[in-house]
Amino acid sequence: MQTLDIISINIWNILISLVNLLIIFLILKKLLFKPVKKVLDQRQGQVGKLYDDAKTAKELAEKEKEQYDEKLAMAHDEAVEIVSAAKERAERMGDEIVDEANRKATGMIKRADEEIAQQRKKAMNEIKEDISNISVDIAEKVIEREIDERDHKELIDKFINEIGEDDE
Amino acid sequence: MRLNQKTKHKIVDGLLICMMILPLAAAIVIKVLTQPYSEGMNITGALIFLEIPMPFQPLLITEAQINSWLVMISITGLCLFLTHGIKAVPDSKRQHIAEMIVEKVDSMVRENMGEMFMGFSPFVAAIMALSAFSSLLTLIGVFPPTSDLNIIAGWAILVFILITYYKLKGGLWNYIKGFGDPIFVMAPMNVISEIATPLSMTFRHFGNVISGVVISALLGSALSGITAKLPGLLGQIPFLKIGIPAVLSLYFDIFSGCMQAFIFASLTMIYISTGFPGEAYEKRMKRKIERAKKKEEAKRLAELEK
Amino acid sequence: MELAIGLILAGCAIGAGLALIAGIGPGIGEGNAVAKACEAIGRQPESAGAVRTTMFIGCAIAETTGLYGFVVGLLLIFYAPKAFINLFIETIGKIG
């Protein structure tokens, strides 16, 4: 079999190798660079999307946090209000209770006074009767005279009544 | 028969690996079948398998052509293998490798040529892959296509065409004016230096590879010569040839081959990007846009007149 | 006739040997380049990667001149003798 010289130039071989390089260029472009670039772009897109998602999630979280803070502040205010209202009411109620107790106490004292007065009246009346009876007895004994009992009694009653009136 | 996705994937993988390895095996088989018996040192060019008559020169199908086609098939298989089952979320090592290759080449092109020439990255990768794989064929004992002048001359001429094309983008007059650069007397020198670009690229790569081949052949014949002089049974077996050439092959085949591939690619990038007249191109583009605008305006005026 | 062919072969061999003198230049140049690169790396170890790549490219380009000599030497050994002897025989035949 023949061999080429170690340094030999053949136009067709040069042309073939030129075309070979072009073919390899196309093969690499279509089979290696295109899919890899596509995948890299895809990944870039995914990562970008992830970042966007994270960003929106963060924004949302911050918004929610703000809302919560607001709510918390509001709740604090409310609580203060509630406490102050409760305090106020409690004070008012206490005042009321004290007032009522006072009123009740004065009422009770009044009633007790009235009762005392009534009892006294009652006692006075009893005493009057007793006195009249006793005085009748005493008078009978003292005078020992048969008086018309009816006249007598009238006299004494008159007398006692005068005493009672004087007393009052 | 129904196959689930995983087995299908694995079968395709196996086929692609076969596509990568079989061409290399075929190259070895062809080498074994066609190697002529020779004694002593033989440094020759590629074997000629077929001669097809064509104008100017007969078209020769040589060992170098066959081997470079086999390398191309192998590279195609490698590309398919690396990008097989590629996903947005990587789950395999080969996808990382593929992405690393693409990103490395892209960053190299961006550094050396700029953002405008990003379309060149597959071309640069193609030069590197073809050159490196062709040079590394010596590792399996096959005729490396890069030690044939024609192969590298083809690449260099393609690069030269690209350089000239990008130089012409600044306008024909700009290109012609570039030859009389400091003064018009220098024009012949400039023409020579222009032609010297592909020549120097060719001979640089070719010389590196062929020097490796020649020195390996010299060493091989020297070692077999030494063993033949040894007495007795020792002289029958060329045992010195076993380990020693591997050391040289480490430098000449692996280091020099990869280095030359890298240098050819980076020289391509540098020549194209430095030869490209950026300012003139921008001016020309501006003028073109202005002209187009004027034309549109004239058209509008004509329509209005109607 | 034989003498002439012998002269041609001798001339080719001597020419090839002389062509390889071209290896001196790149040797000195590359040595210089590597020395400077070593200095640069010593001065700025952090830029070692960039210096190394640039040095390799520069070395490879500087090697070109040596390789021209090598290619010429190859031509003189493998291509020139045949061509020159053929030329010689043709011219002899024409004269004769």
Coordinates of C-alpha atoms in Angstrom, one line a residue:
Chain A
M1 CA 0.0 0.0 0.0
Q2 CA 1.2 3.4 -0.9
T3 CA 1.9 6.1 1.7
L4 CA 1.8 9.8 1.5
D5 CA 5.0 11.8 1.8
I6 CA 5.5 13.1 5.3
I7 CA 5.0 16.6 4.0
S8 CA 2.5 16.7 1.1
I9 CA -0.2 19.0 0.1
N10 CA -3.5 17.8 -1.4
I11 CA -6.2 20.4 -2.0
W12 CA -9.1 17.9 -1.6
N13 CA -7.8 16.6 1.7
I14 CA -7.5 20.2 2.9
L15 CA -11.1 20.9 1.8
I16 CA -12.3 17.7 3.5
S17 CA -10.7 18.6 6.8
L18 CA -12.1 22.1 6.5
V19 CA -15.6 20.7 6.1
N20 CA -14.9 18.3 8.9
L21 CA -14.2 21.1 11.3
L22 CA -17.4 22.9 10.2
I23 CA -19.4 19.7 10.8
I24 CA -17.9 19.2 14.2
F25 CA -18.7 22.9 14.9
L26 CA -22.3 22.3 14.0
I27 CA -22.4 19.0 16.0
L28 CA -21.1 20.7 19.1
K29 CA -23.4 23.6 18.7
K30 CA -26.5 21.5 18.2
L31 CA -25.7 18.6 20.5
L32 CA -23.7 20.1 23.3
F33 CA -24.1 23.9 23.6
K34 CA -27.7 24.1 22.7
P35 CA -29.1 21.6 25.3
V36 CA -26.7 22.8 28.0
K37 CA -27.6 26.4 27.3
K38 CA -31.3 25.6 27.4
V39 CA -30.9 23.7 30.6
L40 CA -28.9 26.6 32.1
D41 CA -31.5 29.1 31.0
Q42 CA -34.2 26.9 32.5
R43 CA -32.3 26.7 35.8
Q44 CA -31.8 30.4 35.7
G45 CA -35.5 30.9 35.2
Q46 CA -36.3 28.5 38.0
V47 CA -33.8 30.2 40.3
G48 CA -35.2 33.6 39.4
K49 CA -38.7 32.3 40.0
L50 CA -37.6 30.9 43.4
Y51 CA -36.1 34.2 44.2
D52 CA -39.2 36.1 43.2
D53 CA -41.3 33.7 45.2
A54 CA -39.1 34.2 48.2
K55 CA -39.2 37.9 47.7
T56 CA -43.0 38.0 47.5
A57 CA -43.2 35.6 50.5
K58 CA -41.0 37.9 52.5
E59 CA -43.0 40.9 51.5
L60 CA -46.1 39.1 52.5
A61 CA -44.6 38.1 55.8
E62 CA -43.5 41.6 56.5
K63 CA -46.9 42.9 55.6
E64 CA -48.5 40.4 58.0
K65 CA -46.0 41.3 60.6
E66 CA -46.9 44.9 60.3
Q67 CA -50.6 44.0 60.5
Y68 CA -49.9 41.9 63.6
D69 CA -47.9 44.7 65.1
E70 CA -50.8 47.0 64.5
K71 CA -53.3 44.6 65.9
L72 CA -51.1 44.0 68.9
A73 CA -50.8 47.8 69.5
M74 CA -54.6 48.0 69.1
A75 CA -55.1 45.1 71.5
H76 CA -52.9 46.8 74.0
D77 CA -54.9 50.0 73.7
E78 CA -58.1 48.1 74.0
A79 CA -56.8 46.3 77.1
V80 CA -55.9 49.5 78.7
E81 CA -59.3 50.9 77.8
I82 CA -61.0 47.8 79.1
V83 CA -59.0 48.0 82.3
S84 CA -59.7 51.6 82.8
A85 CA -63.4 51.1 82.1
A86 CA -63.5 48.3 84.5
K87 CA -61.8 50.4 87.1
E88 CA -64.2 53.2 86.5
R89 CA -67.2 50.9 86.7
A90 CA -65.9 49.2 89.8
E91 CA -65.4 52.6 91.4
R92 CA -68.8 53.7 90.4
M93 CA -70.3 50.4 91.7
G94 CA -68.4 50.7 94.9
D95 CA -69.7 54.3 95.4
E96 CA -73.2 53.0 94.6
I97 CA -72.9 50.2 97.1
V98 CA -71.6 52.5 99.8
D99 CA -74.4 55.0 99.0
E100 CA -77.0 52.3 99.2
A101 CA -75.5 50.9 102.4
N102 CA -75.6 54.4 103.8
R103 CA -79.2 54.9 102.7
K104 CA -80.1 51.5 104.1
A105 CA -78.4 52.2 107.3
T106 CA -80.2 55.6 107.7
G107 CA -83.5 53.9 106.8
M108 CA -82.9 51.2 109.4
I109 CA -82.0 53.8 112.0
K110 CA -85.1 55.8 111.2
R111 CA -87.3 52.7 111.4
A112 CA -85.6 51.7 114.6
D113 CA -86.3 55.2 116.0
E114 CA -89.9 54.9 114.9
E115 CA -90.3 51.6 116.5
I116 CA -88.7 52.8 119.6
A117 CA -91.1 55.7 119.6
Q118 CA -94.1 53.4 119.0
Q119 CA -92.9 51.0 121.8
R120 CA -92.5 53.9 124.1
K121 CA -96.0 55.1 123.2
K122 CA -97.3 51.6 123.8
A123 CA -95.4 51.3 127.0
M124 CA -96.8 54.7 128.1
N125 CA -100.3 53.7 127.3
E126 CA -99.9 50.5 129.3
I127 CA -98.3 52.4 132.1
K128 CA -101.2 54.9 132.0
E129 CA -103.7 52.1 132.3
D130 CA -101.8 50.5 135.0
I131 CA -101.5 53.7 136.8
S132 CA -105.3 54.4 136.4
N133 CA -106.1 51.0 137.7
I134 CA -103.7 51.3 140.6
S135 CA -104.9 54.8 141.4
V136 CA -108.5 53.5 141.4
D137 CA -107.5 50.8 143.8
I138 CA -105.6 53.2 146.0
A139 CA -108.5 55.7 145.9
E140 CA -110.9 53.0 147.0
K141 CA -108.7 52.0 149.7
V142 CA -108.0 55.6 150.8
I143 CA -111.5 57.0 150.6
E144 CA -113.2 53.8 151.4
R145 CA -116.4 55.3 150.4
E146 CA -118.8 53.9 148.1
I147 CA -118.7 56.0 145.2
D148 CA -120.4 55.4 142.1
E149 CA -117.8 53.4 140.3
R150 CA -118.6 55.0 137.0
D151 CA -118.1 58.5 138.2
H152 CA -115.0 57.6 139.8
K153 CA -113.5 56.1 136.8
E154 CA -114.3 59.1 134.8
L155 CA -112.6 61.3 137.2
I156 CA -109.5 59.3 137.3
D157 CA -109.3 58.9 133.6
K158 CA -109.5 62.6 133.3
F159 CA -106.8 63.0 135.7
I160 CA -104.5 60.5 134.0
N161 CA -105.1 62.0 130.7
E162 CA -104.1 65.3 132.1
I163 CA -100.9 63.7 133.4
G164 CA -100.3 62.1 130.0
E165 CA -100.8 65.4 128.3
D166 CA -98.5 67.1 130.7
D167 CA -96.0 64.4 130.0
E168 CA -96.1 64.8 126.4
Chain B
M1 CA -42.1 -5.7 25.2
R2 CA -42.5 -2.8 27.5
L3 CA -39.5 -1.3 29.2
N4 CA -39.6 1.1 32.0
Q5 CA -37.9 4.5 31.7
K6 CA -34.8 3.6 33.7
T7 CA -33.8 0.6 31.6
K8 CA -34.5 2.5 28.4
H9 CA -32.2 5.3 29.7
K10 CA -29.5 2.8 30.5
I11 CA -29.7 1.0 27.1
V12 CA -29.4 4.4 25.3
D13 CA -26.4 5.1 27.6
G14 CA -24.8 1.9 26.6
L15 CA -25.3 2.6 22.9
L16 CA -23.8 6.0 23.2
I17 CA -20.8 4.6 25.1
C18 CA -20.4 2.1 22.2
M19 CA -20.6 5.0 19.8
M20 CA -17.7 6.6 21.7
I21 CA -15.5 3.6 21.9
L22 CA -16.2 1.6 18.8
P23 CA -14.7 4.1 16.4
L24 CA -11.5 4.0 18.4
A25 CA -11.5 0.2 18.3
A26 CA -12.2 0.4 14.6
A27 CA -9.2 2.7 14.2
I28 CA -7.0 0.2 15.9
V29 CA -8.4 -2.7 13.8
I30 CA -7.7 -0.7 10.6
K31 CA -4.2 0.1 11.8
V32 CA -3.5 -3.6 12.5
L33 CA -5.0 -4.8 9.3
T34 CA -3.2 -2.3 7.0
Q35 CA 0.1 -1.7 8.7
P36 CA 2.8 -2.6 6.2
Y37 CA 5.6 -4.8 7.4
S38 CA 8.7 -2.7 8.0
E39 CA 12.0 -3.1 9.5
G40 CA 13.8 -0.4 11.4
M41 CA 12.9 3.2 11.4
N42 CA 10.0 4.3 9.2
I43 CA 8.7 7.8 9.2
T44 CA 6.1 8.2 6.6
G45 CA 2.9 10.0 6.0
A46 CA -0.6 8.5 6.1
L47 CA -1.5 5.4 4.2
I48 CA -3.5 5.9 1.1
F49 CA -6.6 3.6 1.0
L50 CA -8.4 4.9 -2.0
E51 CA -7.6 7.2 -4.9
I52 CA -10.4 9.0 -6.6
P53 CA -9.6 11.0 -9.7
M54 CA -10.6 14.6 -9.5
P55 CA -9.6 17.8 -11.2
F56 CA -6.2 19.3 -10.2
Q57 CA -5.3 16.5 -7.9
P58 CA -6.6 13.0 -7.1
L59 CA -8.8 12.9 -4.1
L60 CA -7.0 10.6 -1.6
I61 CA -8.8 8.8 1.1
T62 CA -6.0 8.4 3.6
E63 CA -5.5 7.0 7.1
A64 CA -5.7 10.6 8.4
Q65 CA -9.1 11.2 6.9
I66 CA -10.5 7.9 8.1
N67 CA -9.1 8.5 11.6
S68 CA -10.4 12.1 11.8
W69 CA -13.9 10.8 10.7
L70 CA -13.7 8.2 13.5
V71 CA -12.7 10.9 15.9
M72 CA -15.7 13.0 14.8
I73 CA -18.0 10.1 15.4
S74 CA -16.5 9.6 18.8
I75 CA -16.9 13.3 19.7
T76 CA -20.5 13.1 18.6
G77 CA -21.1 10.1 20.8
L78 CA -19.4 12.0 23.7
C79 CA -21.6 15.0 23.2
L80 CA -24.7 12.9 23.1
F81 CA -23.6 10.9 26.1
L82 CA -22.9 14.1 28.1
T83 CA -26.2 15.7 27.3
H84 CA -28.3 12.6 27.5
G85 CA -31.0 12.9 30.2
I86 CA -30.0 16.5 30.9
K87 CA -32.3 18.2 33.4
A88 CA -32.8 21.6 34.8
V89 CA -31.9 20.2 38.2
P90 CA -28.7 18.2 37.7
D91 CA -28.6 14.7 39.1
S92 CA -25.7 13.2 37.2
K93 CA -22.0 13.8 37.1
R94 CA -21.9 14.0 33.3
Q95 CA -24.3 16.9 33.3
H96 CA -21.9 18.7 35.6
I97 CA -19.0 17.9 33.2
A98 CA -21.0 19.1 30.2
E99 CA -21.9 22.3 32.0
M100 CA -18.3 22.8 33.1
I101 CA -17.1 22.4 29.5
V102 CA -19.6 24.9 28.2
E103 CA -19.0 27.4 30.9
K104 CA -15.2 27.2 30.6
V105 CA -15.3 27.7 26.9
D106 CA -17.8 30.5 27.2
S107 CA -15.7 32.3 29.8
M108 CA -12.6 31.8 27.7
V109 CA -14.3 33.3 24.6
R110 CA -15.7 36.2 26.7
E111 CA -12.3 37.0 28.1
N112 CA -10.4 36.8 24.8
M113 CA -12.9 38.0 22.3
G114 CA -15.6 39.9 24.1
E115 CA -19.4 39.6 24.3
M116 CA -19.9 40.2 20.6
F117 CA -18.2 37.0 19.6
M118 CA -20.1 34.6 21.9
G119 CA -21.3 32.7 18.9
F120 CA -17.8 31.5 18.5
S121 CA -17.7 29.4 21.6
P122 CA -18.9 26.2 19.8
F123 CA -16.3 26.8 17.1
V124 CA -13.5 27.2 19.6
A125 CA -14.7 24.1 21.5
A126 CA -14.8 22.2 18.1
I127 CA -11.2 23.2 17.3
M128 CA -10.1 22.2 20.8
A129 CA -12.0 18.9 20.8
L130 CA -10.9 17.8 17.3
S131 CA -7.3 18.8 17.8
A132 CA -6.9 17.3 21.2
F133 CA -8.7 14.1 20.4
S134 CA -6.8 13.7 17.1
S135 CA -3.4 14.2 18.9
L136 CA -4.4 11.9 21.7
L137 CA -5.0 9.1 19.1
T138 CA -1.3 8.4 19.4
L139 CA -2.0 7.0 22.8
I140 CA -3.8 4.0 21.3
G141 CA -1.1 3.6 18.7
V142 CA -3.0 4.9 15.8
F143 CA -1.9 7.4 13.2
P144 CA -2.9 10.8 14.6
P145 CA -4.7 12.9 12.0
T146 CA -2.9 16.0 13.3
S147 CA 0.4 14.7 12.0
D148 CA -0.9 15.1 8.5
L149 CA -0.3 18.6 7.1
N150 CA -3.5 18.7 5.1
I151 CA -5.8 18.3 8.1
I152 CA -4.3 21.2 10.0
A153 CA -4.0 23.2 6.9
G154 CA -7.7 22.9 6.4
W155 CA -8.4 24.2 9.9
A156 CA -6.0 27.0 9.5
I157 CA -7.5 28.0 6.2
L158 CA -10.9 28.0 7.7
V159 CA -9.6 30.2 10.5
F160 CA -8.0 32.5 7.9
I161 CA -11.3 32.8 6.0
L162 CA -13.0 33.8 9.3
I163 CA -10.3 36.3 10.1
T164 CA -10.6 37.9 6.6
Y165 CA -14.4 37.8 6.8
Y166 CA -14.4 39.7 10.1
K167 CA -11.8 42.1 8.8
L168 CA -14.0 42.8 5.8
K169 CA -16.8 43.7 8.1
G170 CA -15.2 47.1 8.6
G171 CA -15.6 47.8 4.9
L172 CA -13.6 46.8 1.8
W173 CA -11.7 50.1 1.6
N174 CA -10.8 49.8 5.3
Y175 CA -9.4 46.3 4.7
I176 CA -7.3 47.4 1.7
K177 CA -6.1 50.5 3.5
G178 CA -4.9 48.3 6.4
F179 CA -2.2 46.8 4.2
G180 CA -0.4 50.1 3.7
D181 CA -0.5 50.6 7.4
P182 CA 2.4 52.8 8.4
I183 CA 3.3 53.7 4.8
F184 CA 2.2 52.2 1.5
V185 CA 5.7 50.8 0.9
M186 CA 5.1 48.3 3.6
A187 CA 2.2 46.7 1.6
P188 CA 4.1 43.6 0.4
M189 CA 5.3 42.9 3.9
N190 CA 1.8 43.2 5.3
V191 CA 0.5 40.8 2.6
I192 CA 3.2 38.3 3.5
S193 CA 2.4 38.7 7.2
E194 CA -1.3 38.2 6.4
I195 CA -0.5 34.9 4.5
A196 CA 2.0 33.9 7.2
T197 CA -0.8 33.7 9.8
P198 CA -2.4 30.4 8.6
L199 CA 1.0 29.1 7.6
S200 CA 2.5 29.6 11.0
M201 CA -0.6 28.2 12.6
T202 CA -0.4 25.1 10.4
F203 CA 3.3 24.5 10.9
R204 CA 3.2 25.2 14.6
H205 CA 0.6 22.5 15.2
F206 CA 2.0 20.1 12.6
G207 CA 5.6 20.6 13.7
N208 CA 4.7 19.9 17.4
V209 CA 2.9 16.7 16.6
I210 CA 5.3 15.4 13.9
S211 CA 8.3 16.2 16.2
G212 CA 6.7 13.9 18.8
V213 CA 6.1 11.2 16.2
V214 CA 9.6 11.5 14.8
I215 CA 11.3 11.4 18.2
S216 CA 9.1 8.5 19.3
A217 CA 10.1 6.6 16.1
L218 CA 13.7 7.4 16.6
L219 CA 13.6 6.3 20.2
G220 CA 11.7 3.1 19.3
S221 CA 14.2 2.1 16.6
A222 CA 17.1 3.0 18.9
L223 CA 15.7 0.8 21.7
S224 CA 15.1 -2.1 19.4
G225 CA 18.5 -1.6 18.0
I226 CA 20.0 -1.8 21.5
T227 CA 18.0 -5.0 22.4
A228 CA 19.0 -6.6 19.1
K229 CA 22.7 -6.3 20.1
L230 CA 22.2 -8.1 23.4
P231 CA 23.3 -11.7 23.5
G232 CA 21.1 -14.7 23.6
L233 CA 17.4 -14.8 24.2
L234 CA 17.5 -11.2 25.5
G235 CA 18.1 -10.0 22.0
Q236 CA 15.0 -11.7 20.7
I237 CA 12.5 -9.7 22.6
P238 CA 12.6 -5.9 22.4
F239 CA 11.9 -5.6 26.1
L240 CA 13.4 -2.1 26.4
K241 CA 10.5 -0.8 24.2
I242 CA 8.0 -1.6 27.0
G243 CA 8.2 1.3 29.5
I244 CA 10.6 3.9 28.2
P245 CA 8.7 5.4 25.3
A246 CA 5.7 5.9 27.6
V247 CA 7.7 8.7 29.4
L248 CA 8.2 10.6 26.1
S249 CA 4.6 9.9 25.1
L250 CA 3.5 11.6 28.3
Y251 CA 5.1 14.8 27.1
F252 CA 4.7 14.6 23.3
D253 CA 1.3 13.0 23.2
I254 CA -0.6 14.2 26.2
F255 CA 0.9 17.5 27.2
S256 CA 2.0 18.7 23.8
G257 CA -1.2 17.6 22.1
C258 CA -3.5 19.3 24.6
M259 CA -1.3 22.4 24.7
Q260 CA -1.3 22.7 20.9
A261 CA -5.1 22.3 20.9
F262 CA -5.4 25.0 23.4
I263 CA -3.0 27.3 21.6
F264 CA -4.6 26.8 18.2
A265 CA -7.9 27.7 19.8
S266 CA -6.6 30.7 21.6
L267 CA -4.7 31.9 18.6
T268 CA -7.9 31.6 16.6
M269 CA -9.8 33.7 19.1
I270 CA -7.0 36.3 19.4
Y271 CA -6.5 36.6 15.6
I272 CA -10.2 37.0 14.9
S273 CA -10.9 39.5 17.7
T274 CA -7.8 41.6 17.1
G275 CA -8.3 41.6 13.4
F276 CA -11.9 42.8 13.8
P277 CA -12.0 46.6 13.2
G278 CA -14.5 47.5 15.9
E279 CA -14.6 51.3 15.3
A280 CA -14.9 51.1 11.5
Y281 CA -17.6 48.5 11.9
E282 CA -19.6 50.7 14.2
K283 CA -19.2 53.6 11.9
R284 CA -20.3 51.5 9.0
M285 CA -23.3 50.2 10.9
K286 CA -24.3 53.8 11.8
R287 CA -24.0 54.9 8.2
K288 CA -26.1 51.9 7.1
I289 CA -28.8 52.8 9.7
E290 CA -28.8 56.4 8.6
R291 CA -29.1 55.4 5.0
A292 CA -32.0 53.1 5.8
K293 CA -33.7 55.9 7.7
K294 CA -33.2 58.3 4.8
K295 CA -34.6 55.7 2.4
E296 CA -37.7 55.3 4.6
E297 CA -38.2 59.0 4.8
A298 CA -37.9 59.3 1.0
K299 CA -40.5 56.5 0.7
R300 CA -42.8 58.2 3.1
L301 CA -42.4 61.5 1.2
A302 CA -43.1 59.8 -2.0
E303 CA -46.3 58.2 -0.6
L304 CA -47.4 61.6 0.8
E305 CA -46.9 63.2 -2.6
K306 CA -49.1 60.6 -4.1
Chain C
M1 CA 26.5 10.3 -11.7
E2 CA 26.9 8.5 -8.4
L3 CA 29.1 11.3 -7.1
A4 CA 26.5 13.8 -8.0
I5 CA 23.7 11.9 -6.2
G6 CA 26.0 11.4 -3.3
L7 CA 26.6 15.2 -3.2
I8 CA 22.9 15.9 -3.3
L9 CA 22.3 13.5 -0.4
A10 CA 25.2 14.9 1.6
G11 CA 23.9 18.5 0.9
C12 CA 20.5 17.5 2.1
A13 CA 21.8 15.9 5.2
I14 CA 24.1 18.9 6.0
G15 CA 21.2 21.3 5.3
A16 CA 18.9 19.4 7.6
G17 CA 21.5 19.5 10.3
L18 CA 22.0 23.2 9.8
A19 CA 18.3 23.8 9.8
L20 CA 18.1 22.4 13.3
I21 CA 20.4 25.2 14.5
A22 CA 17.1 27.2 14.5
G23 CA 16.3 25.4 17.7
I24 CA 18.8 27.6 19.5
G25 CA 16.8 30.8 19.3
P26 CA 13.5 29.4 20.7
G27 CA 15.5 27.6 23.4
I28 CA 17.1 30.9 24.6
G29 CA 13.8 32.8 24.2
E30 CA 11.7 30.3 26.1
G31 CA 14.3 30.1 28.8
N32 CA 14.1 33.8 29.2
A33 CA 10.3 33.7 29.2
V34 CA 10.2 31.0 31.8
A35 CA 12.7 32.9 34.0
K36 CA 10.7 36.0 33.8
A37 CA 7.5 34.1 34.5
C38 CA 9.2 32.5 37.6
E39 CA 10.2 36.0 38.8
A40 CA 6.7 37.3 38.2
I41 CA 5.2 34.4 40.2
G42 CA 7.7 35.0 42.9
R43 CA 6.7 38.6 43.1
Q44 CA 3.0 38.0 42.8
P45 CA 2.1 34.5 43.8
E46 CA -1.6 35.2 43.5
S47 CA -1.4 35.8 39.8
A48 CA 0.4 32.4 39.2
G49 CA -2.5 31.0 37.1
A50 CA -2.6 33.9 34.6
V51 CA 1.2 34.1 34.3
R52 CA 1.4 30.3 33.7
T53 CA -1.2 30.4 30.9
T54 CA 0.3 33.4 29.3
M55 CA 3.8 31.8 29.5
F56 CA 2.6 28.6 27.9
I57 CA 1.0 30.5 25.0
G58 CA 4.1 32.6 24.6
C59 CA 6.4 29.6 24.7
A60 CA 4.3 27.8 22.2
I61 CA 4.4 30.8 19.9
A62 CA 8.1 31.3 20.4
E63 CA 8.6 27.6 19.6
T64 CA 7.2 28.2 16.1
T65 CA 10.5 29.5 14.7
G66 CA 12.3 26.4 15.9
L67 CA 9.6 24.3 14.4
Y68 CA 10.0 26.0 11.1
G69 CA 13.6 24.8 11.2
F70 CA 12.4 21.4 12.1
V71 CA 10.0 21.2 9.3
V72 CA 12.6 22.4 6.8
G73 CA 14.9 19.7 8.2
L74 CA 12.2 17.1 7.7
L75 CA 11.6 18.3 4.1
L76 CA 15.4 18.0 3.5
I77 CA 15.5 14.5 4.8
F78 CA 12.3 13.0 3.5
Y79 CA 11.2 15.0 0.6
A80 CA 14.2 16.9 -0.9
P81 CA 16.5 14.0 -1.9
K82 CA 13.9 12.3 -4.0
A83 CA 12.8 15.5 -5.6
F84 CA 16.4 16.7 -6.3
I85 CA 17.6 13.4 -7.6
N86 CA 14.6 13.2 -9.9
L87 CA 15.2 16.7 -11.1
F88 CA 18.9 15.9 -11.6
I89 CA 18.2 12.8 -13.6
E90 CA 15.6 14.6 -15.7
T91 CA 18.0 17.4 -16.5
I92 CA 20.8 14.9 -17.3
G93 CA 18.4 13.0 -19.5
K94 CA 17.5 16.2 -21.3
I95 CA 21.1 17.2 -21.9
G96 CA 22.1 13.7 -22.8

